[in-house]
CSV table of C-alpha atoms and ligand atoms in Angstrom, one decimal:
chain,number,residue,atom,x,y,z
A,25,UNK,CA,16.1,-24.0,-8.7
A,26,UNK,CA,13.1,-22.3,-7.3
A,27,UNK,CA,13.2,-25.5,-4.0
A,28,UNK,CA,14.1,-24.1,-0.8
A,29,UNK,CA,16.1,-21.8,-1.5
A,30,UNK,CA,14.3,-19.0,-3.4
A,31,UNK,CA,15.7,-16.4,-1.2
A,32,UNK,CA,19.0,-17.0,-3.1
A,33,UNK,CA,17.5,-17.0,-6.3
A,34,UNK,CA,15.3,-14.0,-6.1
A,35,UNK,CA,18.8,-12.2,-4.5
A,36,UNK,CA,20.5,-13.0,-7.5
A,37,UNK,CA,17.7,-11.9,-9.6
A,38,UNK,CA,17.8,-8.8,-8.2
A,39,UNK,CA,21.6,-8.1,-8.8
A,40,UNK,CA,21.3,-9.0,-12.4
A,41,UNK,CA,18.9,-6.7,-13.2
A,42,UNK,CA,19.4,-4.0,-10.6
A,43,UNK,CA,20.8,-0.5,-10.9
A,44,UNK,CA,24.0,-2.1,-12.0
A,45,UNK,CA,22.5,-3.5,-15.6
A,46,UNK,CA,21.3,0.4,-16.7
A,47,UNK,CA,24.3,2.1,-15.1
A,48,UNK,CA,26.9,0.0,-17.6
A,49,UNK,CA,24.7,1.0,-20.5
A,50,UNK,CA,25.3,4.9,-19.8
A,51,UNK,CA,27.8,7.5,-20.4
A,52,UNK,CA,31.7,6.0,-20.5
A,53,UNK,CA,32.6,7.4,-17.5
A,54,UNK,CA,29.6,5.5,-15.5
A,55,UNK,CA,30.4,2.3,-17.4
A,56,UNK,CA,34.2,2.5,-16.2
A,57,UNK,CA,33.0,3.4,-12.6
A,58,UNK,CA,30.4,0.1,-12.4
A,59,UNK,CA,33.1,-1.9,-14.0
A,60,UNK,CA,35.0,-2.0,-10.9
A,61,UNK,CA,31.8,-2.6,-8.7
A,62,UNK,CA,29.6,-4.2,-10.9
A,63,UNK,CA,26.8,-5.7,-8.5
A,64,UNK,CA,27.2,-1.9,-7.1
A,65,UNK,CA,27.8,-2.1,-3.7
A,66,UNK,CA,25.6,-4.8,-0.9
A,67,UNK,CA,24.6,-1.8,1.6
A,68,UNK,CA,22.1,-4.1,3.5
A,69,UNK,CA,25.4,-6.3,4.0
A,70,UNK,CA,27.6,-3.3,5.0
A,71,UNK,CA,25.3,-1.6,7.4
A,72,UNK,CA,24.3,-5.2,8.5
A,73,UNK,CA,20.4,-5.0,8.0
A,74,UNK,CA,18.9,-8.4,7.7
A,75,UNK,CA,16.7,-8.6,4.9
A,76,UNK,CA,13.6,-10.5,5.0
A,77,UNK,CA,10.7,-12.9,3.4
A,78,UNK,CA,7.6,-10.9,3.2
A,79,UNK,CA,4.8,-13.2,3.8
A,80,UNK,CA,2.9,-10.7,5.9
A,81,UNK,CA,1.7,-8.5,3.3
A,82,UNK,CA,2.1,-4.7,2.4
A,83,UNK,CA,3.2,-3.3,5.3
A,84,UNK,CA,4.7,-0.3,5.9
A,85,UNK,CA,7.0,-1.6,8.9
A,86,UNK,CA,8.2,-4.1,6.6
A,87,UNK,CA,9.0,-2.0,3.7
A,88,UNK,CA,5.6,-3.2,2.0
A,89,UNK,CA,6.3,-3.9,-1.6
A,90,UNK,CA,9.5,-4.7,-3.7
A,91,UNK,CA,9.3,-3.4,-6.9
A,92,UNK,CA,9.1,-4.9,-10.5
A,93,UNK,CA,12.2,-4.9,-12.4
A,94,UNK,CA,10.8,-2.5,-15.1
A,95,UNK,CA,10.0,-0.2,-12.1
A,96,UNK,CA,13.9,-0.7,-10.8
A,97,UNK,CA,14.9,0.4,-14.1
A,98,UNK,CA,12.9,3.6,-14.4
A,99,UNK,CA,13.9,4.7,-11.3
A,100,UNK,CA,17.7,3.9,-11.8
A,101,UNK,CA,17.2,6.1,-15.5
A,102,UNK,CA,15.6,9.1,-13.2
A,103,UNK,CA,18.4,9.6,-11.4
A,104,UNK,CA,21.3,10.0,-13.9
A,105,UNK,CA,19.7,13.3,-14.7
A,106,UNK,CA,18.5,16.7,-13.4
A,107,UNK,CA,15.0,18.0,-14.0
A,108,UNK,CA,12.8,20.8,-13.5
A,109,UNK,CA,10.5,19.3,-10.1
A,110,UNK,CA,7.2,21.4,-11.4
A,111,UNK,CA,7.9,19.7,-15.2
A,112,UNK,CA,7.8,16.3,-13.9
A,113,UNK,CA,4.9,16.7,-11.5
A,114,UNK,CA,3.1,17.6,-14.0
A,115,UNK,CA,3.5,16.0,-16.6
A,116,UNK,CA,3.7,12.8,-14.4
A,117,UNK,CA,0.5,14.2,-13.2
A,118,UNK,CA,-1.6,14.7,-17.1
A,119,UNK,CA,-0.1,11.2,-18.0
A,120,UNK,CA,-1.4,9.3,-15.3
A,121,UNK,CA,-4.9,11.0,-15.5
A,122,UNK,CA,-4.9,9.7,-19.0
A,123,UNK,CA,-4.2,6.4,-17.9
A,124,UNK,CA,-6.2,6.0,-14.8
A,125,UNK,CA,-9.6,7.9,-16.3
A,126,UNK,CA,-9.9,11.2,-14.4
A,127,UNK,CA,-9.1,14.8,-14.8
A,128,UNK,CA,-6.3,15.4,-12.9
A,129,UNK,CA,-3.8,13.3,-10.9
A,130,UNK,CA,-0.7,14.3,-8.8
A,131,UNK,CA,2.1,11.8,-7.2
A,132,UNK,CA,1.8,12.4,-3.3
A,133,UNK,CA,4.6,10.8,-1.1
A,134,UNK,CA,2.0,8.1,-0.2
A,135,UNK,CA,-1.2,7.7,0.7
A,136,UNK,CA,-1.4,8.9,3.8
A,137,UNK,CA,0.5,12.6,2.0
A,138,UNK,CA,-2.5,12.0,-0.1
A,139,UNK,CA,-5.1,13.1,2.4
A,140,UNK,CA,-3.0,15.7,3.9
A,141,UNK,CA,-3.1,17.7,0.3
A,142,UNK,CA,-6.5,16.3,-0.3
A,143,UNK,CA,-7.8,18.3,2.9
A,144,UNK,CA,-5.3,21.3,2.2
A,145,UNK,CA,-6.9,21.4,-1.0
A,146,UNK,CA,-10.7,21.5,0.3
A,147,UNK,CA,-9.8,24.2,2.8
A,148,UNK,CA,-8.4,26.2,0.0
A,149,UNK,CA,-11.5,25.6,-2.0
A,150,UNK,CA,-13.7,26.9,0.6
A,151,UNK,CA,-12.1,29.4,2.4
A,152,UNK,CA,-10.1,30.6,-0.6
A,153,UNK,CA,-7.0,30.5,1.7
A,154,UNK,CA,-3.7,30.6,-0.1
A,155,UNK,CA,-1.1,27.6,1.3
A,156,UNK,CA,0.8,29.8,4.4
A,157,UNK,CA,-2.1,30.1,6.4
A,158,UNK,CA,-2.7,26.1,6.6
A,159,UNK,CA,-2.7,25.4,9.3
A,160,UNK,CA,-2.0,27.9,10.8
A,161,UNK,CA,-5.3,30.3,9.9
A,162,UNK,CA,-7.4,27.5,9.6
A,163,UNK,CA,-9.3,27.3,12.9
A,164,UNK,CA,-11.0,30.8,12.0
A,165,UNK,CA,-12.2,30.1,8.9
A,166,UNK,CA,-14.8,26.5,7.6
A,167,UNK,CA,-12.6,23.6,8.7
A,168,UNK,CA,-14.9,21.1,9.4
A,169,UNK,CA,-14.7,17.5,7.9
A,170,UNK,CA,-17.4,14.8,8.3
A,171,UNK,CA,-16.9,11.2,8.6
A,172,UNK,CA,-18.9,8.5,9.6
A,173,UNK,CA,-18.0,6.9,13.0
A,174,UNK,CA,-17.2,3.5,12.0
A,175,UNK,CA,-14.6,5.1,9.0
A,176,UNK,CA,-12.7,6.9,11.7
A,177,UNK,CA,-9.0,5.3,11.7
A,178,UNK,CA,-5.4,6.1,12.5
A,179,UNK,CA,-5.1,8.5,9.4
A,180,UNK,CA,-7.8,10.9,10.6
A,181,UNK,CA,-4.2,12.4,11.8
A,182,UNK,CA,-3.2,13.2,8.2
A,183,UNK,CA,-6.0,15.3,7.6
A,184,UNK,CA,-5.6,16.7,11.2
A,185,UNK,CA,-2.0,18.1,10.0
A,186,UNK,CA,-4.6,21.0,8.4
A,187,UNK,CA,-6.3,21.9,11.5
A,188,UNK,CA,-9.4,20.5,11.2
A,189,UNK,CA,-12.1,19.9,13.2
A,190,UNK,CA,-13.9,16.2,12.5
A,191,UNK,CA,-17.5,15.9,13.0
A,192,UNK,CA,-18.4,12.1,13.4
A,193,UNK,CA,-21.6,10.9,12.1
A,194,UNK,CA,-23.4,7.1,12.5
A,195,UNK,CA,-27.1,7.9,10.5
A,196,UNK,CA,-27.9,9.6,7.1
A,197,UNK,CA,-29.9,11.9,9.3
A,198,UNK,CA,-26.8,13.1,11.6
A,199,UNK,CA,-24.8,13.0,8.5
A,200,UNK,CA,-27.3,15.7,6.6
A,201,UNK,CA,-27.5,17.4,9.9
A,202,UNK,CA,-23.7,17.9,9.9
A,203,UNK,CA,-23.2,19.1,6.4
A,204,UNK,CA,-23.2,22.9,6.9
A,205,UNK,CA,-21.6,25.9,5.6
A,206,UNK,CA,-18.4,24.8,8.0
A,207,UNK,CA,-18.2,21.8,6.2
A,208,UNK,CA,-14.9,21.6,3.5
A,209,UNK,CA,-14.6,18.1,2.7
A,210,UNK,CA,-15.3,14.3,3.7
A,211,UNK,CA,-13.4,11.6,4.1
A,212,UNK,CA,-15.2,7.7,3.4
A,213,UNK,CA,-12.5,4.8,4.5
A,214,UNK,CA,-13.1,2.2,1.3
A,215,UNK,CA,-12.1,-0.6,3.8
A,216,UNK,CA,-13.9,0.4,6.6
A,217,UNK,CA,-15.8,-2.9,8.2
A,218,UNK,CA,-18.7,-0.9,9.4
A,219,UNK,CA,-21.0,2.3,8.6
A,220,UNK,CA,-24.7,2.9,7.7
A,221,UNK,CA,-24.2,5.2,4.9
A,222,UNK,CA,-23.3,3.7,1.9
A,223,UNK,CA,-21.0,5.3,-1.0
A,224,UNK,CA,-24.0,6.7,-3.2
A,225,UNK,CA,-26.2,7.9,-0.5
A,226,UNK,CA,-22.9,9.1,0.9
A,227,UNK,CA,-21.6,11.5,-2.1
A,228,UNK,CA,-25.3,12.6,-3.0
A,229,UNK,CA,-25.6,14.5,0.3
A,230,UNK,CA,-22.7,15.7,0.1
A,231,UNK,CA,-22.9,17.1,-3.5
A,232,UNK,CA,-25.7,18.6,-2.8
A,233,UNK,CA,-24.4,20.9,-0.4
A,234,UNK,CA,-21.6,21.4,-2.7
A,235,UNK,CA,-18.9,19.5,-0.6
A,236,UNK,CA,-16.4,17.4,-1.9
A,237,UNK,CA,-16.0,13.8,-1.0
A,238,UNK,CA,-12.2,12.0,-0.7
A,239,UNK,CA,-11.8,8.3,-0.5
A,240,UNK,CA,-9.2,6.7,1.1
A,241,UNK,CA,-8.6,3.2,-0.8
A,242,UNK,CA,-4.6,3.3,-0.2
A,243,UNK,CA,-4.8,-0.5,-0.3
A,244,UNK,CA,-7.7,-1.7,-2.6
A,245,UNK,CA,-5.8,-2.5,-5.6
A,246,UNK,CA,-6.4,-5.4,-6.8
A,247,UNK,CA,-8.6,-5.2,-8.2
A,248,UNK,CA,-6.9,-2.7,-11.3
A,249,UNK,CA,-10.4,-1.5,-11.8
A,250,UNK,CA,-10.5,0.1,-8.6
A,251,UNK,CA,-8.2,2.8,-9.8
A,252,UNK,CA,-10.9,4.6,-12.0
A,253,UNK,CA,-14.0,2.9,-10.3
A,254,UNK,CA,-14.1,5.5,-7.4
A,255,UNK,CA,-13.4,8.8,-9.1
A,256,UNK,CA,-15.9,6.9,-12.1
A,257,UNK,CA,-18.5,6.8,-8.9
A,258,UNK,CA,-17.9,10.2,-8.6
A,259,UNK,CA,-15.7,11.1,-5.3
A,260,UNK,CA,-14.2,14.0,-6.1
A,261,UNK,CA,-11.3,12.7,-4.9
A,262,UNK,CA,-9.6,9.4,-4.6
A,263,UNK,CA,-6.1,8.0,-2.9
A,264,UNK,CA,-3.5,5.3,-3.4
A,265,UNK,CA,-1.1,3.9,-1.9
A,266,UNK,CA,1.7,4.0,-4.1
A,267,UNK,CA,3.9,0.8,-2.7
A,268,UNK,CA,1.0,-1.4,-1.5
A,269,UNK,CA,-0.3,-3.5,-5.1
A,270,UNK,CA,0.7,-0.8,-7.3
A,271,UNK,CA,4.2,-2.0,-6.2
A,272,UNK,CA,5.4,1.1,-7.0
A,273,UNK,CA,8.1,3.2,-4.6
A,274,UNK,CA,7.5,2.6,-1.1
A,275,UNK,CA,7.5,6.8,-0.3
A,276,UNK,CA,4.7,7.6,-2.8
A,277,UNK,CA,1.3,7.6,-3.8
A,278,UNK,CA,-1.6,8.9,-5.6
A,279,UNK,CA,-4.3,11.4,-4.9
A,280,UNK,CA,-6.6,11.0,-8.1
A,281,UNK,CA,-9.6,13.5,-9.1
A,282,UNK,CA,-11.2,16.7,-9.8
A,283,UNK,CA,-8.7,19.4,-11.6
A,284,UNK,CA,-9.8,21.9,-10.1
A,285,UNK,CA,-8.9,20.5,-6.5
A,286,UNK,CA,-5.8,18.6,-7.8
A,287,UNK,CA,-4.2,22.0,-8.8
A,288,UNK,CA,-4.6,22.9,-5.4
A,289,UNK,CA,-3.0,20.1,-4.0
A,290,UNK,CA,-0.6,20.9,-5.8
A,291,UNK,CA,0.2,24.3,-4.7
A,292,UNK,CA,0.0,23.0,-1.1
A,293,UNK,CA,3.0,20.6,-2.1
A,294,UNK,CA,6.3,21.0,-2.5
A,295,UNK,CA,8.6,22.5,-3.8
A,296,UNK,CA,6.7,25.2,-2.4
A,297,UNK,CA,8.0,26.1,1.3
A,298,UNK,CA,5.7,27.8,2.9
A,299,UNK,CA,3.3,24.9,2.9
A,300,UNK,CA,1.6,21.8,4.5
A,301,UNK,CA,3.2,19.7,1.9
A,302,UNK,CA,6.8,21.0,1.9
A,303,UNK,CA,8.0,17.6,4.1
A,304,UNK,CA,6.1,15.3,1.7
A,305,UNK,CA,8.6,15.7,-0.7
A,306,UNK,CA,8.6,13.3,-3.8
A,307,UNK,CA,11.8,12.6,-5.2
A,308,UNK,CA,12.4,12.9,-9.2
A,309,UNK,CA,13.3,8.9,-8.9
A,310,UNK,CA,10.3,8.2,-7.0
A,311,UNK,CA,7.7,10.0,-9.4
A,312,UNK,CA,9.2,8.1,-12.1
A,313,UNK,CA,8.5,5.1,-10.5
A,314,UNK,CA,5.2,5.7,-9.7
A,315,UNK,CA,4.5,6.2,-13.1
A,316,UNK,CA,6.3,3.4,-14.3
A,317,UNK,CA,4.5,0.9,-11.7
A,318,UNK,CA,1.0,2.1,-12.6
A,319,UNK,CA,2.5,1.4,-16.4
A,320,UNK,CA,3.4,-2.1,-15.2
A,321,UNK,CA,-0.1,-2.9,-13.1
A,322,UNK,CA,-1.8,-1.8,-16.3
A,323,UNK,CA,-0.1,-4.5,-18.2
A,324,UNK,CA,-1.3,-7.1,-15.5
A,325,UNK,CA,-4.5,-9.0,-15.2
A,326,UNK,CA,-6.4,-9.9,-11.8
A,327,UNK,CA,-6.9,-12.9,-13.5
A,328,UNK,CA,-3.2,-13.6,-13.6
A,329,UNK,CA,-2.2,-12.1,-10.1
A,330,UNK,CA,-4.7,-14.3,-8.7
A,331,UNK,CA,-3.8,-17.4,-10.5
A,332,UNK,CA,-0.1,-16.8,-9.1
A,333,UNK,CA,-1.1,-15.9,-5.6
A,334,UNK,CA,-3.5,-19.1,-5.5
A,335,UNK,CA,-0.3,-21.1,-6.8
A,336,UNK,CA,1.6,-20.0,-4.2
A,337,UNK,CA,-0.5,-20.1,-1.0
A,338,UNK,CA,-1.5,-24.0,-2.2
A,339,UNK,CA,2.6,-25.0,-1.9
A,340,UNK,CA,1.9,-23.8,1.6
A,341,UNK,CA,-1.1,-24.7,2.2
A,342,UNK,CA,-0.2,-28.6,0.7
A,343,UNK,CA,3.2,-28.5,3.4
A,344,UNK,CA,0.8,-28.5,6.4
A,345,UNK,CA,-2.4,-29.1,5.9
A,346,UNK,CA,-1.7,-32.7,7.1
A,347,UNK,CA,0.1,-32.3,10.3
A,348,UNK,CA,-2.1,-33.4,13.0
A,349,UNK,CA,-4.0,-30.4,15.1
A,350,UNK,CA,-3.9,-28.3,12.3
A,351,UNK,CA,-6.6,-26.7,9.9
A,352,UNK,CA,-6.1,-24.6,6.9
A,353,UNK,CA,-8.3,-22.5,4.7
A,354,UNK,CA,-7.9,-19.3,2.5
A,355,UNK,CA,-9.8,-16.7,2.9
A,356,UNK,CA,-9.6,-12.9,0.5
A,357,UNK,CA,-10.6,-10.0,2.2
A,358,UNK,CA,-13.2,-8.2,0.5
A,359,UNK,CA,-11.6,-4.9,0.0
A,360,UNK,CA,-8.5,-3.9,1.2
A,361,UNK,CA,-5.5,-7.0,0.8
A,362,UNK,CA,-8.1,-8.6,-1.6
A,363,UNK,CA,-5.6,-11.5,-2.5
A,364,UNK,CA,-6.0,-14.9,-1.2
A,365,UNK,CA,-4.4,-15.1,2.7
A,366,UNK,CA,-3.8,-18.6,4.4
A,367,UNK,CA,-5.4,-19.1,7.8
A,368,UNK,CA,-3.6,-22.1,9.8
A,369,UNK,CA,-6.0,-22.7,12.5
A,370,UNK,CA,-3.8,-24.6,15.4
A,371,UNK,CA,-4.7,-26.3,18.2
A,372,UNK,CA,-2.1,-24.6,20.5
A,373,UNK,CA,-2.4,-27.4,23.0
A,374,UNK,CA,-1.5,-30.1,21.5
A,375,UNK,CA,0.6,-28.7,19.2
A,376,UNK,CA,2.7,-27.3,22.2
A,377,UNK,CA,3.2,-23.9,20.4
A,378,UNK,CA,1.2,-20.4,20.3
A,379,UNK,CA,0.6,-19.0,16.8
A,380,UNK,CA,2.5,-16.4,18.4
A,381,UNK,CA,5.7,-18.5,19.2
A,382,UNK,CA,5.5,-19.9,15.4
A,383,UNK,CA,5.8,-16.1,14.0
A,384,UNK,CA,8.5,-15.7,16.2
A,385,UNK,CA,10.5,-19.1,15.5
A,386,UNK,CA,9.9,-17.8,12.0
A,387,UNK,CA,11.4,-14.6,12.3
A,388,UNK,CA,14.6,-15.9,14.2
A,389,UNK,CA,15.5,-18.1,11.7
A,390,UNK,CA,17.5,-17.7,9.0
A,391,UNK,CA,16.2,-16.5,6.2
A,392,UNK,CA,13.7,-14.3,8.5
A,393,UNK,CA,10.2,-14.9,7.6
A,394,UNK,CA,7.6,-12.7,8.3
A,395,UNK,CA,3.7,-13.7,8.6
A,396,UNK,CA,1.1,-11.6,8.8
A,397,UNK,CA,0.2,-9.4,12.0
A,398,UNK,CA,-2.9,-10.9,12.3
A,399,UNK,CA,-1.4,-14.0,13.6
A,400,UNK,CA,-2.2,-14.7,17.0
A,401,UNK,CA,-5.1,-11.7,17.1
A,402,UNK,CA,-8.2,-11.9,16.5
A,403,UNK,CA,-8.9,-8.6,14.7
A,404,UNK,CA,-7.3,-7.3,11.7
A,405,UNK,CA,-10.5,-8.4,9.3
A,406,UNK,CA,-8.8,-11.6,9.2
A,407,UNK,CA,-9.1,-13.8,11.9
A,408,UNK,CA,-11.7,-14.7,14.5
A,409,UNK,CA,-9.7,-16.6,16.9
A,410,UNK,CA,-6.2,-15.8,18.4
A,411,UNK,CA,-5.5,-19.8,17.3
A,412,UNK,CA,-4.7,-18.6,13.3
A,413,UNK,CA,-1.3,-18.2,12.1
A,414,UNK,CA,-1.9,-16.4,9.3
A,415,UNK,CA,-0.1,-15.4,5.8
A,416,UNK,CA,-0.2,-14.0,2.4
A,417,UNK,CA,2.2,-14.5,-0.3
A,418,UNK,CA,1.5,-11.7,-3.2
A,419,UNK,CA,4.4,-9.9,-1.8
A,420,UNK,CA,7.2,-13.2,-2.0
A,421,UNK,CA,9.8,-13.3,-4.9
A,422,UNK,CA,9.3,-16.3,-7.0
A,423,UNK,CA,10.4,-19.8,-5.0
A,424,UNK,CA,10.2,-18.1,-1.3
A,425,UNK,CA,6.6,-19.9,-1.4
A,426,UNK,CA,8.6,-23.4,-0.6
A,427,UNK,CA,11.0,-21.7,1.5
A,428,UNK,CA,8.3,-20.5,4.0
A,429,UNK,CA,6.3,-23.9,3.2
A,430,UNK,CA,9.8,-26.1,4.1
A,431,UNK,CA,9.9,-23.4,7.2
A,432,UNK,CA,6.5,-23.1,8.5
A,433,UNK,CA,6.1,-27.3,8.5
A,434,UNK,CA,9.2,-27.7,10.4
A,435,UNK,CA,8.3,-25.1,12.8
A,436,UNK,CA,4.6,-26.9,13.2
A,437,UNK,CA,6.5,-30.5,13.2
A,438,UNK,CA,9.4,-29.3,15.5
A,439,UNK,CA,11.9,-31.0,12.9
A,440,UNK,CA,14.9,-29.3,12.0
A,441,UNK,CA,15.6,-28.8,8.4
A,442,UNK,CA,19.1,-27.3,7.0
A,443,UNK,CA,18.0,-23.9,5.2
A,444,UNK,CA,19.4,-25.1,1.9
A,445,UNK,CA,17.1,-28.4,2.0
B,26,PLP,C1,-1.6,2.1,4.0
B,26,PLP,C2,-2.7,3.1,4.2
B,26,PLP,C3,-2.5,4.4,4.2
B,26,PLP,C4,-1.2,5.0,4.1
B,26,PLP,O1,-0.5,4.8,2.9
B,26,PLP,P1,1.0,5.3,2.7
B,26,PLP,O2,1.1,5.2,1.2
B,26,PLP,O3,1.9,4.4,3.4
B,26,PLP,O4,1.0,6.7,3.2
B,26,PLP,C5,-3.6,5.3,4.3
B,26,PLP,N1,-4.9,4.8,4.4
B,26,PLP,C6,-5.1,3.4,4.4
B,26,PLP,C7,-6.5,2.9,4.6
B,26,PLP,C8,-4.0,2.5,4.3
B,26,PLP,O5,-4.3,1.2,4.3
């Protein structure tokens, strides 16, 4: 039953072992209540939000990742009870340091919360400024955070939440030039395509001035590794995005590292009030399942994510490879998204349809598919040419692989196929 229809399936899937399954095995009173609704209520359905095949990737405009049903589970569990918010931060927090091989860990609301605590935290360090005057005092005091030019990206704006001043550097000489007594933190983008200054070279500098180093690798898992590799290196601080390929909640994340700096991360964050973190709130539900989804990736292999991903992406690959015009290959990133994507190179032309026009025929049907953004671009570390539809499939529910493979081929053939062939 996994044929063309695995939207159905992996729908159904969902409701049998949803919030429903743990809320009949509580108290009496809960049973009764999920007796008379036991699927709990469709509020997609009711509000009339159409959901979606994810074969873009881990986007957050798309919701990014679904979670794993043990993940589903331990969130449903976290919210039948009360706790003390400070308690479960952090013992959340010592638990996954354990696990993940550093000192200190805390659950930000994402990755991009991450940085923002990350840089409260290295202001803090050097200015010894408590959490009200970020931002607010900040400009008087060392706010200065170096990054090399090529790793400067769109959340340069989280560490700007802390009023600081980025000093952008292209050679190992400007970058030892710009470490100065200003200087509170950097910030090296793991994914970044370009920049002269390698990672070693990078934190030696810096060390020796006594400044610490973040990393940004919000979507470099897989491979598991990386999640001790980096603070292992010896960044003294190291993000995740918490719903990219941990497939944990969607509004959290990780910011991994040096006790010291992770305790005052923590004081920047909520539940605190008057601080830069007080909107980045984590809910008790969500820290549980951050928890529980880095307890899940642990039991995984890259071996076996791999093997899956590969499986999948051949179904789609096999469904159009042979149509005339049109030229397939797969091709993994290096670092970030490093899971297999297929490239459909299409000769636009003769074909009589735009790589743009296919995403959109896609996303009009019914179920709506979604390929990845690159399609149609030529940028996004994916594609040369705007001729490439392109897609991944580590994010699909089991069977949706022949549902966008049945999809995509009628598309590219211009037949139309009933969606329950
Ligand atoms: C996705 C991403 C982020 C933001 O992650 P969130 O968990 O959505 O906040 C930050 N940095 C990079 C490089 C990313 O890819």
């Amino acid at each position: 039953m996994t044929s063309g229809n695995g939207f159905a399936l992996s729908r159904r899937r969902f409701l049998s072992c949803g919030p429903a399954a743990a809320l009949a095995a509580a108290t009496p009173l809960r049973a009764a209540a999920a007796a008379t609704s036991p699927a709990g209520e469709d509020y997609y359905a009711k509000l009339g939000v159409q959901p979606i095949i994810n074969a873009a990737g881990t986007y957050t405009y798309l919701t990014a990742a679904v979670m794993p049903p043990s993940v589903r589970r331990a969130v449903d569990q976290a919210a039948h009870h009360p706790v003390r918010l400070k308690d479960l931060q952090k013992a959340s927090g010592e638990y996954l340091a354990r696990k993940l091989r550093c000192e200190a860990a805390l659950v930000s609301s994402g990755a991009s919360a991450a940085l923002t605590l990350a840089t409260a935290a290295c202001i803090a360090k050097a200015n010894g400024l408590p959490p009200e005057s970020i931002p607010g005092a900040v400009a008087g005091h060392k706010n200065e955070v170096v990054v090399q030019k090529a790793h400067r990206y769109e959340y340069d704006h989280a560490m700007q939440l802390c009023n600081v001043a980025i000093k952008q550097v292209v050679s190992l000489g400007d970058y030892r030039a710009a470490l100065s007594d200003r200087t509170v933190m950097t910030n090296f983008f793991n994914a970044a395509e370009g920049g002269e200054i390698g990672r070693e070279e990078w934190l030696r500098a810096a060390h020796e001035h006594g400044v610490p180093c973040h990393l940004d690798a919000a979507a470099d898992v897989p491979p598991i590794e990386n999640l001790w590799k980096y603070t292992g290196m010896g960044f003294d601080l190291v993000c995740f995005s918490g719903g990219k390929g941990i497939r944990g909640p969607q509004n959290a994340g990780l910011l991994l590292g040096r006790k010291d700096l992770i305790e005052l991360a923590a004081l920047n964050d909520n539940p605190n009030s008057d601080a830069v973190g007080r909107g980045m709130k984590v809910a008790k539900e969500q820290i549980v399942g951050m928890v529980a989804a880095v307890d899940w990736l642990l039991e995984q292999s890259n071996e076996s994510m791999e093997t899956e991903f590969v499986r999948r992406t051949t179904v789609i690959q096999r469904a159009v490879e042979k149509v005339p015009f049109v030229k397939t290959r797969i091709f993994t990133p290096p670092i970030a998204n490093h899971v297999p994507h297929l490239i459909i190179d299409i000769d636009s032309k003769q074909l009589g349809i735009t790589p743009l026009q296919v995403a959109e025929q896609l996303r009009n049907g019914t179920p709506s598919i979604e390929l990845n953004p690159a399609t149609g671009t030529d940028g996004r570390g994916l594609t040369e040419t705007p001729n490439s539809i392109v897609l991944s499939t580590w994010m699909l529910e089991d069977g949706e692989e022949h549902t966008v493979a049945a999809r995509l081929r009628a598309v590219l053939t211009k037949t139309r196929i009933d969606r329950h062939t």
